[in-house]
Amino acid sequence: MSEQLMDPAREGASPWELVDERHYGHKFDGLDFSYIPQSGWRERVGDTVDLHTEAAEDIDLVTYQVVRHGLWNINEEHGTTVRKVSGSPIAHYANDLQPALLTEDGEYVYGGPFIQVMSATADLYVRWVLENYAEDPGIEDGDVFLADDPWVAGYHQQDHFVIHPVFWEGKIFSWVVGTLHHGDSGGTMPGSFCVDAKTVFFEPLPMPPFKIVERGKVRPDLERLFVRRSRVPDMVRLDLKSQLAGVHVAKERILKLIRRYGPDVVKASMRKIVDQAEDAFVEKLQQIPDGRWATRNYTECALVGDRNAYRMSLQLQKRGDYLIFSSDGTEPAYGSHNMTYSAWKCFIMPALNCTLANDQLYAMGGMLRRVVFKPNPGALVNALHPSAVGTAVAHNTVTSQAASVVSRMLCASETLKPNLNAAGGVSCGCWEGVGGVNQWGAPFATMSLDVMAGALGAMYGQDGGSTSGGLWNPTSSIPNIEATEQTYPQLFLYRRENLGGGAGHYRGGDAIVEAWIRHDSEAISTSPTGSGVAQPTSLGVAGGLPGNSTRFRHLLGSNVHEVFERGEMPDDIEQLDGEMYLTEPKEEPREIGPDDVWELKIPSGSGFGDPLERDPAAVARDVENERCTADFAREVYGVLFDGEGAVEEQATADQREAVRARRLERCTTRPEASGRVLGADEETVQMAEYVVGVLSGDSAEYACGRCRQVLGDADVLYKEHSAILEAGLDAIGPGFGDNVDSIDDELVWREFYCPGCGVRFEAELARKGEEFVRDYELVELTDGARNGGASSSS
Amino acid sequence: MASSTRSEAPGTTTENGHGLLVGLDVGGTFTDCVVVDSSGTVRIGKGLTTHGNYLEGILTAISSCAEPGSVEDLLGSSGFLKHGTTVGTNAIITRSGASVAMLTTKGFEDTLFIMRAHGRHVDLAPEEILNFTQTSKPEPLIPRKWVAGIAERVDYAGREVVRLDEDAVAEAAARFASEGVEAVAISFLWSFANPAHEQRAKEIVREQMPDAFISLSSEVAPKLGEYERGAAATVNAYLGPAMSSYLEGLRGMVQEHGFEREPLIVQCTGGVISAEHAAQEPLGTIDSGPVAGLVGSTALGAQMGLSNIVTTDMGGTSFDVGVITDGVPVKREITVVEKYECFIPRLDVRTIGSGGGSIIWVDDQGRLNSGPQSAGSDPGPAFLGRGGTEPTIADANMILGFLDPSSFFGGRIDVDRDAAEVALSRVAEQIGMSSPVDVAAAAVTITEHKMADLIRRVTIEQGYDVRDFVTFAYGGSSGIHAAAYARELGIDRVIVPLGSACSTWSALGAAVSNVRRVFDYPLFMDTPLEMGAIRERFAELEREGRQETLSEGVEEADVVLERYALMRHKAQVYEVPIPVDDELLEGDAQQLLDTFEERYETLYGEGSAFPAGGITVDTLRVEASGIVFRGSLPKAGEKSAGLAPEAKLPAREIYWPDLRESIDTQVYEGSALRYGDTIEGPGVVQSDETTVVVPTGATLEVDEFGSYLINTGASKEEN
């Protein structure tokens, strides 16, 4: 380490010092550890390449709006062109693509309305190309670089990026970058989700950027090299073609805009788009107090046959006009379920895009100036080469975690709280590769796209949408059952909403459950590639409950055909006889026999707030609309109905009191309630939905925001003052804990209650004996009261 | 204000020998009536739309057209009465349709709620997509308790896997009947491949519910895709009872006033069908208003020898764009009704929220925007003085001088120009501009660019270069902006059909619409194609199409049948309709495949076709038309010798956003312009309902059909 190296945690340090490679003992060059541009990269590049930097000082308002819309349309047309030319189901249904428009030095001007995980990564490719290739082999007008190296950017090798400089009068004016998920890129498994991968060498070979197009001409040798590694080379060639068409269209339209308005005006508009997005983001940050928020999840079974759970921790710190994400405490990379630093960033972004930047028309560059992602080299979310990183089973859990920490943060901001969105939207891998011989005797292989039918987590003020996709892929879609059966030899028994949304003051949305049998086929197999089977991955906020876990079930040798003969249509796998096998999260392909049934249940959205706070009328609607049973309403929501289904108000109030009392009785740790209740005029600081702080001189205390009973000193985590239930996962509710035998680790479920009124503050997942998650800490309460507001970091 | 008006537009004759053609279009503000008679004139009548009972407004519009004669004289001598109605659309928006229940395959009861997992974001503008807290799926059209799962199953080949549980159907129907259900949608998996279960279920339901409106998915939309097919059956059932009673009322009213035949109802397919059939398939009336304008444009374009046309219709709240390529309007297979996607082939009209009533506002970052929020007609623009305080595009046009406060709607509506100025001044202050005129010019320019962006997008989607198109501009507000957005796109020709009467173009479109119905057969034949089987199936569809068209009262000689094969690469998702003429039908399979490849690459880009995975013909389609309008639009006779003196109105000061200056601008009276008259820009042509703007460098000429031809002076090379 250099002598000048500053401690990034010191007071007044720039948060960007957290990404200085000298702190970590690894080069952040995209080889050993992921690429992170280091301070001064821009100046170093400046000597080797001509960048167009001139921008008009002032542009009039109309021109700005016209150019702004023009740039937006260019980027959208780029994405639409890729979808059109490719025509692939992945591009069409899953929308697994994203165009980007960047400045000359790789700052995002626009991302697009497609897959949101790709909104903080094209900048890395541009900067890597500038840093590494400006001198040799050079960057020329008409070049297109092709890349899929997750240690440079992107999140797994199946996503291929094309990176295209736009030149104006000999200088690089801007960049257009497009990404598209290709159907197969090689590796041990069809579709390239290689659950058996012990290292990246089992997976598609990561390719750092190379010039697939030189000065406007496709290199046929490199194209051949590229498509050769795929099982479907012709489709990959067409996908590549669609991407080249996309960047070409975008470049031509940018040049037209420059000719019309002048380069300086277009550049000034680009700068202003980014600046305005930054200002808007900062303005939002200023409505949030400084503090720290955290969550903890697990991902299980790193390889087929592995029986361990692996901790994933995420912390969010808000410090002045910056957000800092870190993954301290996350366990080391192992097996097939890891991700690179770039992937981790990618999957954090959707939670920010949808809550704090949804008014910026996908202009993410401004926000990225204010968000720091602290590296954690070697952790499973920041894997070193050559860890396996292609399966993307734990990736979605990062989005789920980010949604949780951002939601917790927004609980402290009255104005921004209505933007929060708790974890949901397919919170872990539940992928299902299907292959075999189709109804016409030809071989086939595909991934089920039905997993795109995720559910949203609860919001503040409304329930999460059922089967509405997710934050990471806001425009997803699933095929009709008939479209699937027309193409593949399957016959579905059911596909319906799974009623797995987490309970809460606002309920999480429900995802789907579906089952199928083999039909008109001699052979069909399916390979589960999942996580979140033994334990839930979309954890609730503020006492809301988790959405259901993933579940793969295989019923062997069932009587389904006899049942058909009898004129019955089974709509639950449990109605059938046969040998039930609860499938492990990751398995080798399983043959589906002629009488077998395969069922997939995907994870649902989590709840927000204590279910006992839910409006009884909303619970009545839930029961009427078959979203929950009357039993569940009574036990979890504490709502009772008369014979007509109308809420019995007094009985409901009594039942809710009884449930609260029962909660406290069940607690394994139960501190004495302080008995001291805050006066109505005593000022409080909102920290969590049901926890407030009270400042008095140089000390601070926590109190229950609901009954206003003082909990205790803010020197320690509020959880230390709470009544605590620690129990097995089955305590969460029906279905949870059914598959805990998949792992050897003992995971426990903890709920934290006000010892006075029994409102549920929060809940968490832990390995037995593990410390509490420090899920809420406001600087004002923890540090501020004692040292005059100076904050500490990390 | 007066509730009706009447004017005459020059020049149409018909050769159909069926008597007068009457076209009726009920819009948000006005109900228009257009009568095309055999002597070559188009008569136009208007009435205020009477929400709550549309028939009153319709009668007013007809009677204003009939003046000085009586409604009875007019209707008594009419051969066809064609009507575009928004009753269906409104019933959906206001959720005032029938109580609907559904029977579906057990295990798939949630299909209509899952909405293929994209119900939240269907049709959202890009800026709304990330707003998860502000967007959600629509309110269900059917309560979950009224969706009954029935044990039955058919497979992809149309084979029965599980027999229909008839007892379960009867039980569900009895429950529906006792709970007050008025209409039942029946949608089983694969019913389009084997409709037997749906048909039997209908018989059973009919026994229990003799008066219920029953809609089968296999009849409404026999296509692959249980969600869109079921949604079509559901929306159809939802609208059925209301539409039946409305159409019965219409039939009663016009027959009472002397019309002897069956009224014809405009469909979103771009044709008309009898009111009797329309009552059975009310889904087809959704969005039929904008479609009628596209039909009229196709007819006029054909006679002008124009084959590539972009139609633009700007009204109070929206800007609608349609595309005609090679003389045929572009179609799509899906109609979106309040986010529910329903299979029903239709003419494709795309919409953005840019109309005269679009509100001008400043966002948090101090950027100026217009729309998509609209002040509509109530409260409307600030200058109407009906309580609207936010400035709209119409207010901007008033302040710039394009709209004439003294003769707005022929002077029948009082205008408070100051109110517009106050509203715009407020925005000027917010944004730091010096005057309301600057805000107005900026808002108009931004709006025109947005319109140009939409037009560019829809033509590119069809694989065409927008500069190869002419623009048709109609609707109340298009004339002001058309030359500007056309120039922006490098389009040099704008045609304002009917000239100053272009606001009634949709009613004229209805009048010239032909009977049209679409007949589909789900084929799912993969390569190698068996042309023999294809020919046989087409022959069956043609027989059915001919028979059904004749049943609409069309003469045998007037039946026209068009064949299409809807084809797809198996490894790709896009389905493309390929017209199958006699030569292609009699040719070998390779010819059909080549035609498909060629068309596919035109639409999706060179090299985009992926034949390696095989090609499939999903659907065979016959579109059956009954030609009831063989109108030609002949020349209006003598060319004008020069502008009539009454055509010139006093000049007025107008601020031109493109020039950024005020110019004393010549104003013309639209109703006094004649064939051959020419106007050099800058100039403004105004009439009671419309204003047409001719910018500097552009010229306007009145053509032989009474349309305004604007040469925008745009250069293709510069764009």
PDB file of C-alpha atoms in Angstrom, chain A residues 461-570:
ATOM      1  CA  GLY A 461     -49.869   2.290   1.022  1.00  0.00           C
ATOM      2  CA  GLN A 462     -50.618  -0.563  -1.368  1.00  0.00           C
ATOM      3  CA  ASP A 463     -50.195  -4.269  -1.868  1.00  0.00           C
ATOM      4  CA  GLY A 464     -47.540  -5.692  -4.156  1.00  0.00           C
ATOM      5  CA  GLY A 465     -48.887  -6.617  -7.576  1.00  0.00           C
ATOM      6  CA  SER A 466     -49.385 -10.326  -8.176  1.00  0.00           C
ATOM      7  CA  THR A 467     -47.753 -11.867 -11.260  1.00  0.00           C
ATOM      8  CA  SER A 468     -46.415  -8.465 -12.228  1.00  0.00           C
ATOM      9  CA  GLY A 469     -42.756  -9.227 -12.957  1.00  0.00           C
ATOM     10  CA  GLY A 470     -40.187  -7.551 -10.779  1.00  0.00           C
ATOM     11  CA  LEU A 471     -38.031  -4.515 -10.233  1.00  0.00           C
ATOM     12  CA  TRP A 472     -35.162  -6.081 -12.170  1.00  0.00           C
ATOM     13  CA  ASN A 473     -37.249  -6.757 -15.241  1.00  0.00           C
ATOM     14  CA  PRO A 474     -40.176  -4.333 -15.304  1.00  0.00           C
ATOM     15  CA  THR A 475     -41.382  -5.264 -18.782  1.00  0.00           C
ATOM     16  CA  SER A 476     -41.275  -9.037 -18.557  1.00  0.00           C
ATOM     17  CA  SER A 477     -43.930 -11.336 -19.912  1.00  0.00           C
ATOM     18  CA  ILE A 478     -44.712 -15.047 -20.040  1.00  0.00           C
ATOM     19  CA  PRO A 479     -45.974 -17.154 -22.940  1.00  0.00           C
ATOM     20  CA  ASN A 480     -49.464 -18.598 -23.130  1.00  0.00           C
ATOM     21  CA  ILE A 481     -49.783 -22.218 -22.017  1.00  0.00           C
ATOM     22  CA  GLU A 482     -50.973 -22.993 -25.535  1.00  0.00           C
ATOM     23  CA  ALA A 483     -47.852 -21.421 -27.059  1.00  0.00           C
ATOM     24  CA  THR A 484     -45.664 -23.611 -24.837  1.00  0.00           C
ATOM     25  CA  GLU A 485     -47.658 -26.794 -25.528  1.00  0.00           C
ATOM     26  CA  GLN A 486     -47.638 -26.051 -29.254  1.00  0.00           C
ATOM     27  CA  THR A 487     -43.849 -25.912 -29.235  1.00  0.00           C
ATOM     28  CA  TYR A 488     -42.792 -28.407 -26.564  1.00  0.00           C
ATOM     29  CA  PRO A 489     -44.083 -31.873 -25.575  1.00  0.00           C
ATOM     30  CA  GLN A 490     -45.686 -30.794 -22.300  1.00  0.00           C
ATOM     31  CA  LEU A 491     -49.267 -30.809 -21.062  1.00  0.00           C
ATOM     32  CA  PHE A 492     -49.939 -28.500 -18.140  1.00  0.00           C
ATOM     33  CA  LEU A 493     -52.272 -29.492 -15.309  1.00  0.00           C
ATOM     34  CA  TYR A 494     -52.460 -26.029 -13.844  1.00  0.00           C
ATOM     35  CA  ARG A 495     -50.889 -22.603 -13.797  1.00  0.00           C
ATOM     36  CA  ARG A 496     -52.268 -20.272 -11.189  1.00  0.00           C
ATOM     37  CA  GLU A 497     -51.299 -17.630  -8.661  1.00  0.00           C
ATOM     38  CA  ASN A 498     -49.704 -19.385  -5.710  1.00  0.00           C
ATOM     39  CA  LEU A 499     -51.107 -17.319  -2.802  1.00  0.00           C
ATOM     40  CA  GLY A 500     -47.574 -17.132  -1.450  1.00  0.00           C
ATOM     41  CA  GLY A 501     -47.311 -13.361  -1.025  1.00  0.00           C
ATOM     42  CA  GLY A 502     -46.041 -12.369   2.420  1.00  0.00           C
ATOM     43  CA  ALA A 503     -48.634 -11.086   4.857  1.00  0.00           C
ATOM     44  CA  GLY A 504     -48.320  -7.571   6.155  1.00  0.00           C
ATOM     45  CA  HIS A 505     -50.027  -4.257   6.698  1.00  0.00           C
ATOM     46  CA  TYR A 506     -49.603  -4.245   2.914  1.00  0.00           C
ATOM     47  CA  ARG A 507     -49.405  -7.694   1.383  1.00  0.00           C
ATOM     48  CA  GLY A 508     -46.763  -9.003  -1.017  1.00  0.00           C
ATOM     49  CA  GLY A 509     -47.981 -10.074  -4.459  1.00  0.00           C
ATOM     50  CA  ASP A 510     -48.453 -13.723  -5.428  1.00  0.00           C
ATOM     51  CA  ALA A 511     -46.286 -15.417  -8.036  1.00  0.00           C
ATOM     52  CA  ILE A 512     -47.249 -18.622  -9.853  1.00  0.00           C
ATOM     53  CA  VAL A 513     -47.303 -22.356  -9.294  1.00  0.00           C
ATOM     54  CA  GLU A 514     -47.605 -24.724 -12.234  1.00  0.00           C
ATOM     55  CA  ALA A 515     -47.418 -28.405 -13.023  1.00  0.00           C
ATOM     56  CA  TRP A 516     -46.998 -30.383 -16.228  1.00  0.00           C
ATOM     57  CA  ILE A 517     -46.673 -33.887 -17.554  1.00  0.00           C
ATOM     58  CA  ARG A 518     -44.793 -35.162 -20.559  1.00  0.00           C
ATOM     59  CA  HIS A 519     -47.053 -35.427 -23.580  1.00  0.00           C
ATOM     60  CA  ASP A 520     -46.432 -37.041 -26.968  1.00  0.00           C
ATOM     61  CA  SER A 521     -42.760 -37.514 -26.244  1.00  0.00           C
ATOM     62  CA  GLU A 522     -40.397 -40.414 -25.748  1.00  0.00           C
ATOM     63  CA  ALA A 523     -38.026 -38.495 -23.500  1.00  0.00           C
ATOM     64  CA  ILE A 524     -38.044 -35.287 -21.563  1.00  0.00           C
ATOM     65  CA  SER A 525     -35.959 -34.098 -18.662  1.00  0.00           C
ATOM     66  CA  THR A 526     -35.767 -31.006 -16.525  1.00  0.00           C
ATOM     67  CA  SER A 527     -32.862 -29.570 -14.583  1.00  0.00           C
ATOM     68  CA  PRO A 528     -33.705 -27.417 -11.568  1.00  0.00           C
ATOM     69  CA  THR A 529     -31.282 -24.561 -11.039  1.00  0.00           C
ATOM     70  CA  GLY A 530     -32.494 -22.757  -7.998  1.00  0.00           C
ATOM     71  CA  SER A 531     -31.983 -21.297  -4.620  1.00  0.00           C
ATOM     72  CA  GLY A 532     -34.372 -20.210  -1.930  1.00  0.00           C
ATOM     73  CA  VAL A 533     -35.755 -23.742  -1.665  1.00  0.00           C
ATOM     74  CA  ALA A 534     -34.811 -24.459   1.945  1.00  0.00           C
ATOM     75  CA  GLN A 535     -35.490 -20.904   3.094  1.00  0.00           C
ATOM     76  CA  PRO A 536     -37.224 -17.736   1.873  1.00  0.00           C
ATOM     77  CA  THR A 537     -35.339 -15.099  -0.115  1.00  0.00           C
ATOM     78  CA  SER A 538     -37.818 -12.224  -0.267  1.00  0.00           C
ATOM     79  CA  LEU A 539     -37.831 -11.098   3.341  1.00  0.00           C
ATOM     80  CA  GLY A 540     -40.359  -8.560   4.506  1.00  0.00           C
ATOM     81  CA  VAL A 541     -39.839  -5.083   5.885  1.00  0.00           C
ATOM     82  CA  ALA A 542     -41.145  -3.635   9.146  1.00  0.00           C
ATOM     83  CA  GLY A 543     -42.651  -6.886  10.362  1.00  0.00           C
ATOM     84  CA  GLY A 544     -44.119  -7.931   7.032  1.00  0.00           C
ATOM     85  CA  LEU A 545     -43.660 -11.624   6.319  1.00  0.00           C
ATOM     86  CA  PRO A 546     -41.576 -13.242   3.561  1.00  0.00           C
ATOM     87  CA  GLY A 547     -42.953 -14.443   0.274  1.00  0.00           C
ATOM     88  CA  ASN A 548     -42.988 -18.206  -0.238  1.00  0.00           C
ATOM     89  CA  SER A 549     -39.856 -20.188  -1.032  1.00  0.00           C
ATOM     90  CA  THR A 550     -39.053 -21.787  -4.357  1.00  0.00           C
ATOM     91  CA  ARG A 551     -40.288 -25.362  -4.645  1.00  0.00           C
ATOM     92  CA  PHE A 552     -39.568 -28.020  -7.243  1.00  0.00           C
ATOM     93  CA  ARG A 553     -41.593 -31.237  -6.812  1.00  0.00           C
ATOM     94  CA  HIS A 554     -41.388 -34.417  -8.804  1.00  0.00           C
ATOM     95  CA  LEU A 555     -44.213 -36.937  -8.459  1.00  0.00           C
ATOM     96  CA  LEU A 556     -42.998 -40.257  -9.821  1.00  0.00           C
ATOM     97  CA  GLY A 557     -45.254 -42.905 -11.279  1.00  0.00           C
ATOM     98  CA  SER A 558     -48.493 -41.058 -10.601  1.00  0.00           C
ATOM     99  CA  ASN A 559     -52.042 -42.085 -11.492  1.00  0.00           C
ATOM    100  CA  VAL A 560     -52.592 -38.937 -13.538  1.00  0.00           C
ATOM    101  CA  HIS A 561     -53.774 -40.796 -16.633  1.00  0.00           C
ATOM    102  CA  GLU A 562     -56.304 -42.835 -14.630  1.00  0.00           C
ATOM    103  CA  VAL A 563     -57.600 -39.611 -13.152  1.00  0.00           C
ATOM    104  CA  PHE A 564     -57.971 -38.195 -16.662  1.00  0.00           C
ATOM    105  CA  GLU A 565     -59.870 -41.337 -17.660  1.00  0.00           C
ATOM    106  CA  ARG A 566     -62.247 -40.775 -14.787  1.00  0.00           C
ATOM    107  CA  GLY A 567     -63.028 -37.362 -16.240  1.00  0.00           C
ATOM    108  CA  GLU A 568     -61.191 -35.430 -13.566  1.00  0.00           C
ATOM    109  CA  MET A 569     -58.680 -32.636 -13.938  1.00  0.00           C
ATOM    110  CA  PRO A 570     -56.277 -32.567 -10.972  1.00  0.00           C
TER     111      PRO A 570
END
